Coordinates of C-alpha atoms in Angstrom, one line a residue:
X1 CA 0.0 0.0 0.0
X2 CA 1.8 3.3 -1.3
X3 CA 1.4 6.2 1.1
X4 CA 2.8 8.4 -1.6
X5 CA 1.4 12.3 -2.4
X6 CA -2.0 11.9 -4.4
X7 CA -1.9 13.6 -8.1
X8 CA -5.7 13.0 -8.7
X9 CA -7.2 13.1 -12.6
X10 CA -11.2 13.8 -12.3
X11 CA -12.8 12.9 -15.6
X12 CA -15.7 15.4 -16.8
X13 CA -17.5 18.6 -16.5
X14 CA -20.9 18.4 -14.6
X15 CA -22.1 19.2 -10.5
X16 CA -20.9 15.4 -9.8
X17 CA -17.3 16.2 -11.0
X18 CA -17.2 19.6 -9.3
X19 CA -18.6 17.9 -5.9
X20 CA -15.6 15.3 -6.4
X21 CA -12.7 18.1 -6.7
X22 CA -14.6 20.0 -3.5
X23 CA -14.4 16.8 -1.3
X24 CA -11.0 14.8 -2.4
X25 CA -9.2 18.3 -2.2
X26 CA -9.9 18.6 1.1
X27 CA -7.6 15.0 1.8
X28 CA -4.2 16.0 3.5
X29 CA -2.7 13.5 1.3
X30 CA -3.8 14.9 -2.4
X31 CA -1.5 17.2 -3.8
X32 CA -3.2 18.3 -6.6
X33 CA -6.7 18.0 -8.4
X34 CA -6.5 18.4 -12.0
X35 CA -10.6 18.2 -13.8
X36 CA -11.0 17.3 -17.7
X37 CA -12.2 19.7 -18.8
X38 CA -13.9 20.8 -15.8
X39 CA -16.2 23.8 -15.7
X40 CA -16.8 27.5 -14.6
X41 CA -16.4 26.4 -11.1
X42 CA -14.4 23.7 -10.5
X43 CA -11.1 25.5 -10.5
X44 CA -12.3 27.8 -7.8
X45 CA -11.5 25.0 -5.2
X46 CA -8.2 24.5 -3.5
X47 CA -5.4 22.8 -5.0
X48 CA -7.7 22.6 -8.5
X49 CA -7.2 23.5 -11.6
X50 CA -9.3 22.8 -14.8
X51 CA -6.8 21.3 -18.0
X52 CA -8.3 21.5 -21.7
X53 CA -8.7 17.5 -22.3
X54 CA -11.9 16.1 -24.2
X55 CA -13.3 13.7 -22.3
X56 CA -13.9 11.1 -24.7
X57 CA -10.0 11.1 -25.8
X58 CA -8.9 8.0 -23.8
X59 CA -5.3 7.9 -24.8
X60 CA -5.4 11.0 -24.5
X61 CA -6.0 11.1 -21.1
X62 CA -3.8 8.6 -20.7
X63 CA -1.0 10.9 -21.7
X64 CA -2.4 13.7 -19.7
X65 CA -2.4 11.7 -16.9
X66 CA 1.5 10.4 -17.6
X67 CA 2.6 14.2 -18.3
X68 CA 1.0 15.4 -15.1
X69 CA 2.3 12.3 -13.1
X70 CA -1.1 11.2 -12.0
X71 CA -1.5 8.4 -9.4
X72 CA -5.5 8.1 -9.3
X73 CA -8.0 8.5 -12.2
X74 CA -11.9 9.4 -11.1
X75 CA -14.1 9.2 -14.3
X76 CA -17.3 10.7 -13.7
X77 CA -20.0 10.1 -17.0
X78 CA -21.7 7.2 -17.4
X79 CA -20.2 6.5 -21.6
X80 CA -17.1 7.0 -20.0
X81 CA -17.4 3.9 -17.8
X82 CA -19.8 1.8 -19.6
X83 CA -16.8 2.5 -22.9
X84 CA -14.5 0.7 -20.7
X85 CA -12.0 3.8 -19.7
X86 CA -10.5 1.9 -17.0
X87 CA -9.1 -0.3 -19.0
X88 CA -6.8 2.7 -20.6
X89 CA -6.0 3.5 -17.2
X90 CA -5.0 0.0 -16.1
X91 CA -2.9 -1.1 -18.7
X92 CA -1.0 2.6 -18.6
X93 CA -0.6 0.6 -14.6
X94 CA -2.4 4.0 -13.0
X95 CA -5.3 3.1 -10.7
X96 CA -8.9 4.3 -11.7
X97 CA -12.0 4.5 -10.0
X98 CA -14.0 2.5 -11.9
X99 CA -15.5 -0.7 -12.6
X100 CA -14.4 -2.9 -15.8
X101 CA -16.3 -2.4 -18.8
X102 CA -17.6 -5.8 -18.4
X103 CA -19.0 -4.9 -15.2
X104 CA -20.3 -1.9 -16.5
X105 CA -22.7 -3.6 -18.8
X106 CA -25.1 -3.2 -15.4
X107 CA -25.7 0.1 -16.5
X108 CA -24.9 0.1 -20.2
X109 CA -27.5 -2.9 -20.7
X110 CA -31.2 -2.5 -18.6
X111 CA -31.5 -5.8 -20.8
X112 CA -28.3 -7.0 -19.8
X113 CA -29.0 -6.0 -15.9
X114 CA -33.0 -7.5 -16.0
X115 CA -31.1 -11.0 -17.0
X116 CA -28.0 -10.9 -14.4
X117 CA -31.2 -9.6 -12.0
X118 CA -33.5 -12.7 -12.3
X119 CA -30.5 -15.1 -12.5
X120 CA -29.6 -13.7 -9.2
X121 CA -32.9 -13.6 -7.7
X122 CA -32.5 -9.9 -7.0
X123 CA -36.2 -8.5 -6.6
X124 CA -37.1 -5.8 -9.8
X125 CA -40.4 -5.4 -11.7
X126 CA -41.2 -8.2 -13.9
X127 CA -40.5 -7.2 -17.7
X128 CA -40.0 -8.1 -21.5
X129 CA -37.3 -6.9 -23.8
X130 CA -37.5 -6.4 -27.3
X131 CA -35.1 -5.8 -30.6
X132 CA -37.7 -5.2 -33.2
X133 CA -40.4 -2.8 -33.3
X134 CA -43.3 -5.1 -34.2
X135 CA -42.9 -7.2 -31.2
X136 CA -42.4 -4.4 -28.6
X137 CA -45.9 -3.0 -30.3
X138 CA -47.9 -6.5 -29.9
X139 CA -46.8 -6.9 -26.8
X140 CA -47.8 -3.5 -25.2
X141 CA -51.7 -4.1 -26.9
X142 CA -51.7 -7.2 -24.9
X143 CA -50.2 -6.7 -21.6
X144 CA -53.1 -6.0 -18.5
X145 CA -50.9 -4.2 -16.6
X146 CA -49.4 -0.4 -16.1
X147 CA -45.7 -0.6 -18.0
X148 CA -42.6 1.6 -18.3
X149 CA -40.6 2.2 -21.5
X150 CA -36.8 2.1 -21.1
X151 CA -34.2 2.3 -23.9
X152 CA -32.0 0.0 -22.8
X153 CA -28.5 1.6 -23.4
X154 CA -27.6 4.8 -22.3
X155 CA -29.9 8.0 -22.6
X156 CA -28.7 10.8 -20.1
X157 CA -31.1 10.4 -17.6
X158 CA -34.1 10.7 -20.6
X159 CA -34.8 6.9 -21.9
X160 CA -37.2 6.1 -19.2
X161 CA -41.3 6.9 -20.3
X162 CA -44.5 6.2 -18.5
X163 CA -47.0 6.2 -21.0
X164 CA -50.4 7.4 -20.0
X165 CA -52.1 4.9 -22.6
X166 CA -51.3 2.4 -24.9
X167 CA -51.0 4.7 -27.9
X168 CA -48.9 6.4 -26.2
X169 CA -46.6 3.8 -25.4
X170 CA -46.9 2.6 -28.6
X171 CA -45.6 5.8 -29.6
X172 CA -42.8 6.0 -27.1
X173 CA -41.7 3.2 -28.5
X174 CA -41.8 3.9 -32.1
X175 CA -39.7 7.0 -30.9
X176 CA -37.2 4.9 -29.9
X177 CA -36.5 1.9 -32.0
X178 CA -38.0 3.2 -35.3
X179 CA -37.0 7.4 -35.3
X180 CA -34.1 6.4 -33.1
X181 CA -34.8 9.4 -30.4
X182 CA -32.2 7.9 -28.3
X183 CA -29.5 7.4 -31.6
X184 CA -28.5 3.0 -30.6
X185 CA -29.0 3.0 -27.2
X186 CA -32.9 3.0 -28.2
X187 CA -32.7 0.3 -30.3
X188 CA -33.5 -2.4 -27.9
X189 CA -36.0 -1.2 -25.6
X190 CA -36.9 -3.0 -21.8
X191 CA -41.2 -3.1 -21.0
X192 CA -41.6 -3.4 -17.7
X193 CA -44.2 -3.3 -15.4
X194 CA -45.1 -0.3 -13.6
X195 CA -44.1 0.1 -9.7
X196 CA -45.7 2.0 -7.3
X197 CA -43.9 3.1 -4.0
X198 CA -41.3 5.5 -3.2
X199 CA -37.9 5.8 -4.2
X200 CA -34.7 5.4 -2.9
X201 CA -30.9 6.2 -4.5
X202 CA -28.2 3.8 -2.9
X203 CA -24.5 4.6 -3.3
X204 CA -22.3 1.7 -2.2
X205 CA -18.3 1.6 -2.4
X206 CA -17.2 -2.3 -3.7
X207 CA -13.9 -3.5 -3.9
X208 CA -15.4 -7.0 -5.4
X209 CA -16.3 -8.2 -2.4
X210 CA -16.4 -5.8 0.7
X211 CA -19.3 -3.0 0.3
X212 CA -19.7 0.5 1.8
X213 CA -22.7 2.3 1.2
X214 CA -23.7 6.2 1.5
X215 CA -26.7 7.2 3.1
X216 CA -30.1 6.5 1.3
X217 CA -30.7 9.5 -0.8
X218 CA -33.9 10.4 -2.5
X219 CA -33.9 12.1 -5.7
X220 CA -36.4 14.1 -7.8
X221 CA -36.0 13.5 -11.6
X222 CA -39.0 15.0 -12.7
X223 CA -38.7 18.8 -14.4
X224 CA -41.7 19.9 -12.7
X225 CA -43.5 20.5 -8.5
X226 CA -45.4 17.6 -7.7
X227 CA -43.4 14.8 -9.7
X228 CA -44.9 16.5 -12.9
X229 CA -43.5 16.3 -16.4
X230 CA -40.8 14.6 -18.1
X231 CA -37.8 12.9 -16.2
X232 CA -34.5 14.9 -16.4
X233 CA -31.0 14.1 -15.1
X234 CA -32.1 15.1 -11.2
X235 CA -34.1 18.0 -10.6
X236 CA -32.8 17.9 -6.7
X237 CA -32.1 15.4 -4.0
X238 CA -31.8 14.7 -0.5
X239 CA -30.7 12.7 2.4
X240 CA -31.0 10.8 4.5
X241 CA -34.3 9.6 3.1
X242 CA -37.2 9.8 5.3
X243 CA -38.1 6.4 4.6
X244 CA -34.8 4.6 4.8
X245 CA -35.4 2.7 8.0
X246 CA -32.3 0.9 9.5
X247 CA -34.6 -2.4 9.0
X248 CA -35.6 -1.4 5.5
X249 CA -31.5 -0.9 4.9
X250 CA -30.8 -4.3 6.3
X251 CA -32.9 -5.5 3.8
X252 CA -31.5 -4.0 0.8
X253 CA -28.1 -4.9 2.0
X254 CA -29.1 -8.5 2.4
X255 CA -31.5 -9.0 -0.6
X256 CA -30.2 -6.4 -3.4
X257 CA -26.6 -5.3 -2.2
X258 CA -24.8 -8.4 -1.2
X259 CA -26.3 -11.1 -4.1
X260 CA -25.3 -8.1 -6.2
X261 CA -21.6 -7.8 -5.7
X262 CA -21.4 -11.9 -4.9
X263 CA -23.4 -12.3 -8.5
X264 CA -21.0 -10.1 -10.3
X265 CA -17.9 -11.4 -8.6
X266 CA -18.7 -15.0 -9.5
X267 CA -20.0 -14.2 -12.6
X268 CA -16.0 -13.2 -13.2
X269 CA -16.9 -9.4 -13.6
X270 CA -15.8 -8.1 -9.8
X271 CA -17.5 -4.8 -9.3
X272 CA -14.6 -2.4 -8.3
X273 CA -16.0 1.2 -7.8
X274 CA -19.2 3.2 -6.9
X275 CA -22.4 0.4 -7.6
X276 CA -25.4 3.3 -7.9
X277 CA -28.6 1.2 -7.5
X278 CA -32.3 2.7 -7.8
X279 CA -34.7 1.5 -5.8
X280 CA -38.9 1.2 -5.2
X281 CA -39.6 0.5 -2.0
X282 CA -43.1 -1.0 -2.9
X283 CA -45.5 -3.0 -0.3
X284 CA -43.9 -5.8 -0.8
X285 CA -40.3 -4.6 0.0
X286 CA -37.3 -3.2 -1.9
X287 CA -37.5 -3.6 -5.9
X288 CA -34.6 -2.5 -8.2
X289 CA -35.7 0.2 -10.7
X290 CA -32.1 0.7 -12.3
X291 CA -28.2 0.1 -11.6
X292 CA -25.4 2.7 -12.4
X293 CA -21.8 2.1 -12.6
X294 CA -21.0 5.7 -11.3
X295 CA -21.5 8.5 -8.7
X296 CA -25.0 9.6 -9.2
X297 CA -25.7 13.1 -10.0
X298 CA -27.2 15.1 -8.0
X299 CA -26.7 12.7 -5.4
X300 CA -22.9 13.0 -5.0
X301 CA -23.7 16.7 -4.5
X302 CA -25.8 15.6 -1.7
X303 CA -24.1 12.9 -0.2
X304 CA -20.7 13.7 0.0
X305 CA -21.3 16.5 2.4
X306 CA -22.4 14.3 4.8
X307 CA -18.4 12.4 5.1
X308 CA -17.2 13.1 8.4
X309 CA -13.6 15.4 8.1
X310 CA -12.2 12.8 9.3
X311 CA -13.5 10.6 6.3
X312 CA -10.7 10.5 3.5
X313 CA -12.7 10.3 0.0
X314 CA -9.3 9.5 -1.7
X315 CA -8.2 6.7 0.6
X316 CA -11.7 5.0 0.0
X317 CA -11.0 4.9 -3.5
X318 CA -7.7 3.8 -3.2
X319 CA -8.9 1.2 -0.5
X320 CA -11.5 -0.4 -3.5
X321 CA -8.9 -0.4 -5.8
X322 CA -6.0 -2.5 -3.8
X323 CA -9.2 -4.9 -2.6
X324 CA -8.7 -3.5 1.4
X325 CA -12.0 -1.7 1.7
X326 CA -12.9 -3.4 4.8
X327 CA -10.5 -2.0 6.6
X328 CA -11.7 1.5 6.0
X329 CA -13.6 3.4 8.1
X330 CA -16.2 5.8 6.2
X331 CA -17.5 8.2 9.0
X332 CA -20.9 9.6 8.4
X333 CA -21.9 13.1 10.4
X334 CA -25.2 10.9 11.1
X335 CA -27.0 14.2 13.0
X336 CA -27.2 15.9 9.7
X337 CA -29.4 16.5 6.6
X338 CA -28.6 17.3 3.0
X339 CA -30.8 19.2 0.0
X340 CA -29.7 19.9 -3.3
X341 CA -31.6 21.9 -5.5
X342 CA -30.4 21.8 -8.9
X343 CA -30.8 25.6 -11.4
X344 CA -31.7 24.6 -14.7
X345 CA -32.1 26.5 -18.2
X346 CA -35.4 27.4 -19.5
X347 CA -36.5 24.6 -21.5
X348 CA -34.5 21.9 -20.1
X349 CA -34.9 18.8 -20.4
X350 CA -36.0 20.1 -23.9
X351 CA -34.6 22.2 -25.8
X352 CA -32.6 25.5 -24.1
X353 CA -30.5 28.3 -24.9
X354 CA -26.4 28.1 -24.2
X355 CA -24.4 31.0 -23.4
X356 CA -26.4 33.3 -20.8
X357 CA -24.3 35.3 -18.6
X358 CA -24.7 34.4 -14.9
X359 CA -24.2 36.2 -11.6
X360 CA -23.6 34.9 -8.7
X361 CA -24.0 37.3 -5.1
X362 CA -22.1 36.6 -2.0
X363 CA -24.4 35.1 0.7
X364 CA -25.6 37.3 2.9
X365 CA -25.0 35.3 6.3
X366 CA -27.9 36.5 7.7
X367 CA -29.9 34.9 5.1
X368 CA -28.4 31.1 5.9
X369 CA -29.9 29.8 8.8
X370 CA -27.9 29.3 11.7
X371 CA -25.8 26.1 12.0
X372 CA -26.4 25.2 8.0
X373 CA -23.4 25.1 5.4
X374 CA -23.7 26.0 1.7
X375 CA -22.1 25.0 -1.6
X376 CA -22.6 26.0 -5.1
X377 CA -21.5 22.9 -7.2
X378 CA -21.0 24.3 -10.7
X379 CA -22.5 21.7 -13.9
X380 CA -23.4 23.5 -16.9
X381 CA -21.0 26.5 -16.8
X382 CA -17.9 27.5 -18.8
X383 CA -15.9 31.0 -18.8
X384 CA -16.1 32.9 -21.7
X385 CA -14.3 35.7 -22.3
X386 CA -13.8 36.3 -18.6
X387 CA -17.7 35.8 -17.9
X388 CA -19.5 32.8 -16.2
X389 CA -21.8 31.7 -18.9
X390 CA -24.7 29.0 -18.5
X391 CA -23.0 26.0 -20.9
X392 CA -25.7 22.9 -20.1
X393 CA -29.5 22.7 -19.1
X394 CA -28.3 21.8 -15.2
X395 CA -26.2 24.9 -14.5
X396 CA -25.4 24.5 -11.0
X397 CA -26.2 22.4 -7.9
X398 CA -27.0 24.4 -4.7
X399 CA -26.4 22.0 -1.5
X400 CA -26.7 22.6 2.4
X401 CA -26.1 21.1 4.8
X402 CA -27.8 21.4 8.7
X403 CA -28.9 19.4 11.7
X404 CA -33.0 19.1 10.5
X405 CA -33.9 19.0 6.8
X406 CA -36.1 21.9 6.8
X407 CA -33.5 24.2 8.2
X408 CA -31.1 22.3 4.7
X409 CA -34.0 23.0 2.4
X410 CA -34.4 27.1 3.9
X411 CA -30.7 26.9 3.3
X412 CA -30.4 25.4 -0.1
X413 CA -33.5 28.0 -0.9
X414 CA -31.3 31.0 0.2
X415 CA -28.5 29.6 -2.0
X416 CA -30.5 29.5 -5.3
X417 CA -31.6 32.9 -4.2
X418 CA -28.3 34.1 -5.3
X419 CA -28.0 32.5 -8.5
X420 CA -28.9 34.9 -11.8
X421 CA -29.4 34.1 -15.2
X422 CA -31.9 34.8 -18.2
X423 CA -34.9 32.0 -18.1
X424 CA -33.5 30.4 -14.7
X425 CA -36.1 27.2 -13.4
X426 CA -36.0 24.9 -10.7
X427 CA -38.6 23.3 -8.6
X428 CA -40.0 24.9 -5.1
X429 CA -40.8 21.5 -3.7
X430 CA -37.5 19.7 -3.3
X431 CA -38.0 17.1 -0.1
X432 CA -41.9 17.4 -0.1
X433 CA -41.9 13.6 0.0

């Protein structure tokens, strides 16, 4: 186990990315942060600094990463992960937080995930996948109950529909596999049956066999109050979840969590990174909606406020790496509560206007209530000619922090109150339920 200075690559540009460079700067042992590409705000933190890499370059990154003597990689995007960039990273021998792209299929297949699921005997909605259009259709005139539409690769947080009626599914569909809404990763498309319940967002650390996880978080992907509208990327988020029992966490851990990573590991694809699994709790216990190979977004910006100071982000990683992570201790400040409200462009999830000049006010401490702590986690923003300009429909993630979740959400509140731009949205009812 090297105790040498930490050099740390993050991979990326959005709130998740900027929440990562916040939190592992703050480890005595990183000596530098260094964000590809980064955004407006990232470089504002300590030890940070944004460098003009694309993304989607792996060996390119690579030799960034070689240049800049880089000792741990921290992809953030989901095509980053499920395109197998660890696999640069590991035969360049630098460590990366990430799963293999074999194990990554969990999130770049839903059909690939529904089969490793009912193999496993991991509770999820039952469900049908289809490759041509004709069969999708027939099947969705026939079926007697509610169903949910999923393009089955990746979508950016947009490839999930609940039709209101069979036409429209029909139409979702067609969308999808036919006028290829969601380019390939809509042309095999998972019918499933519709769950009711709430929902839960579990982060969990795996080395391949020891697993961590994060407090439940509860996110709102919906663009409008009251659930309404089409999903987006995250709308908001908080945690702990007010329904996440200690019983009802036993039970994920025991009949979702655990069979996960033992499934995958004797399956010969060892999970090695940050498992993201979506859950309805319905009244009949836990069900898996979904499975990420990544930090969620805006849960990161949520959750990792609530590490202790004492909690080292940087030596988890390196602990799921080098297969130790039981012997890490992850400290969670338990008496707290965390909201993040997420400032979108007009439009979003649609379509929206790029390039708006923001401003940004210093908060006025009498406006933060007392004992609450505030960030503004920068996503869609880029500097322009010296100016902050709005660069993506999220545009920045306002998170607080405080000891009850309604003092968090007046906090998080104040925060957006700050936060100028032409056609600014967001949703007044983060945490109603």
């Amino acid at each position: 186990m090297s105790t040498a200075p930490l050099r740390i690559l993050i991979i990326g540009n959005g709130g998740r990315e900027s929440a990562l460079a916040w939190k592992l700067s703050q480890s005595s042992r990183v000596q530098r942060v260094f964000v590809a590409p980064g955004n407006g705000g990232t470089a504002n933190f300590d030890k940070v600094s944004n460098i003009d890499a694309k993304a989607e370059d792996y060996p390119g990154l690579v030799r960034w990463a070689k240049e800049l003597s880089i000792n741990l990689v921290v992809p953030g995007p989901d095509q980053l992960i499920v395109d197998g960039i660890e696999e640069y990273f590991r035969s360049a021998q630098i460590p990366c937080f990430a799963p293999s792209r074999e194990a990554a299929k969990m999130e770049g297949s839903k059909a690939y995930a529904k089969a490793f699921m009912l193999r496993h005997n991991i509770p999820t909605a039952k469900y049908e996948h289809f490759t041509d259009f004709e069969s999708a259709e027939s099947y969705i005139n026939n079926v007697s109950y509610d169903i949910v539409i999923k393009a089955s690769g990746l979508a950016a947080g947009k490839g999930v529909i609940l039709p209101q009626s069979k036409p429209e599914a029909v139409l979702a569909v067609k969308e999808m596999m036919l006028d290829r809404k969601f380019g390939d990763s809509g042309l095999e498309v998972v019918i499933e049956e519709f769950l009711d319940g709430e929902e839960l967002s579990i982060l969990t650390f795996s080395d391949g066999e020891a697993f961590k996880s994060l407090p439940a978080a509860q996110d709102h992907k919906r663009i409008y109050d009251g659930d309404q509208g089409p999903n987006t990327g995250g709308m908001g988020c908080y945690a702990p979840g007010k329904i996440a029992t200690p019983a009802l966490l036993e039970n994920i851990d025991e009949t979702i969590l655990r069979p996960t990573i033992n499934g995958l590991r004797k399956e010969g694809t060892p999970f090695v990174g940050m498992l993201f699994t979506g859950l309805m709790i319905t009244s009949t216990g836990p069900k898996v909606l979904e499975y990420n190979a990544r930090f969620g977004d805006p849960e990161t910006q949520t959750l990792l406020p609530l590490l202790g100071s004492e909690t080292d982000l940087a030596e988890i990683m390196l602990a799921c790496i080098e297969k130790r992570l039981s012997s890490i201790p992850i400290h969670i400040m338990t008496e707290k509560f965390s909201v993040v409200v997420v400032v979108v462009s007009g439009g979003y999830p649609g379509d929206y206007r790029k390039g708006l000049p923001i401003q940004i006010d210093d908060t006025r401490p009498d406006l933060l209530p007392q004992g609450s702590s505030l960030n503004l986690f920068h996503a869609g923003t880029s500097i322009k000619d010296g100016t902050l300009k709005t660069s993506g429909g999220r545009v920045i993630a306002v998170s607080a922090t405080a000891d009850t979740l309604e003092t968090a959400l007046k906090a998080a509140y104040a925060g957006v109150s700050t936060v100028h731009f032409e056609n600014i949205f967001f949703r007044k009812d983060i945490g109603h339920r």
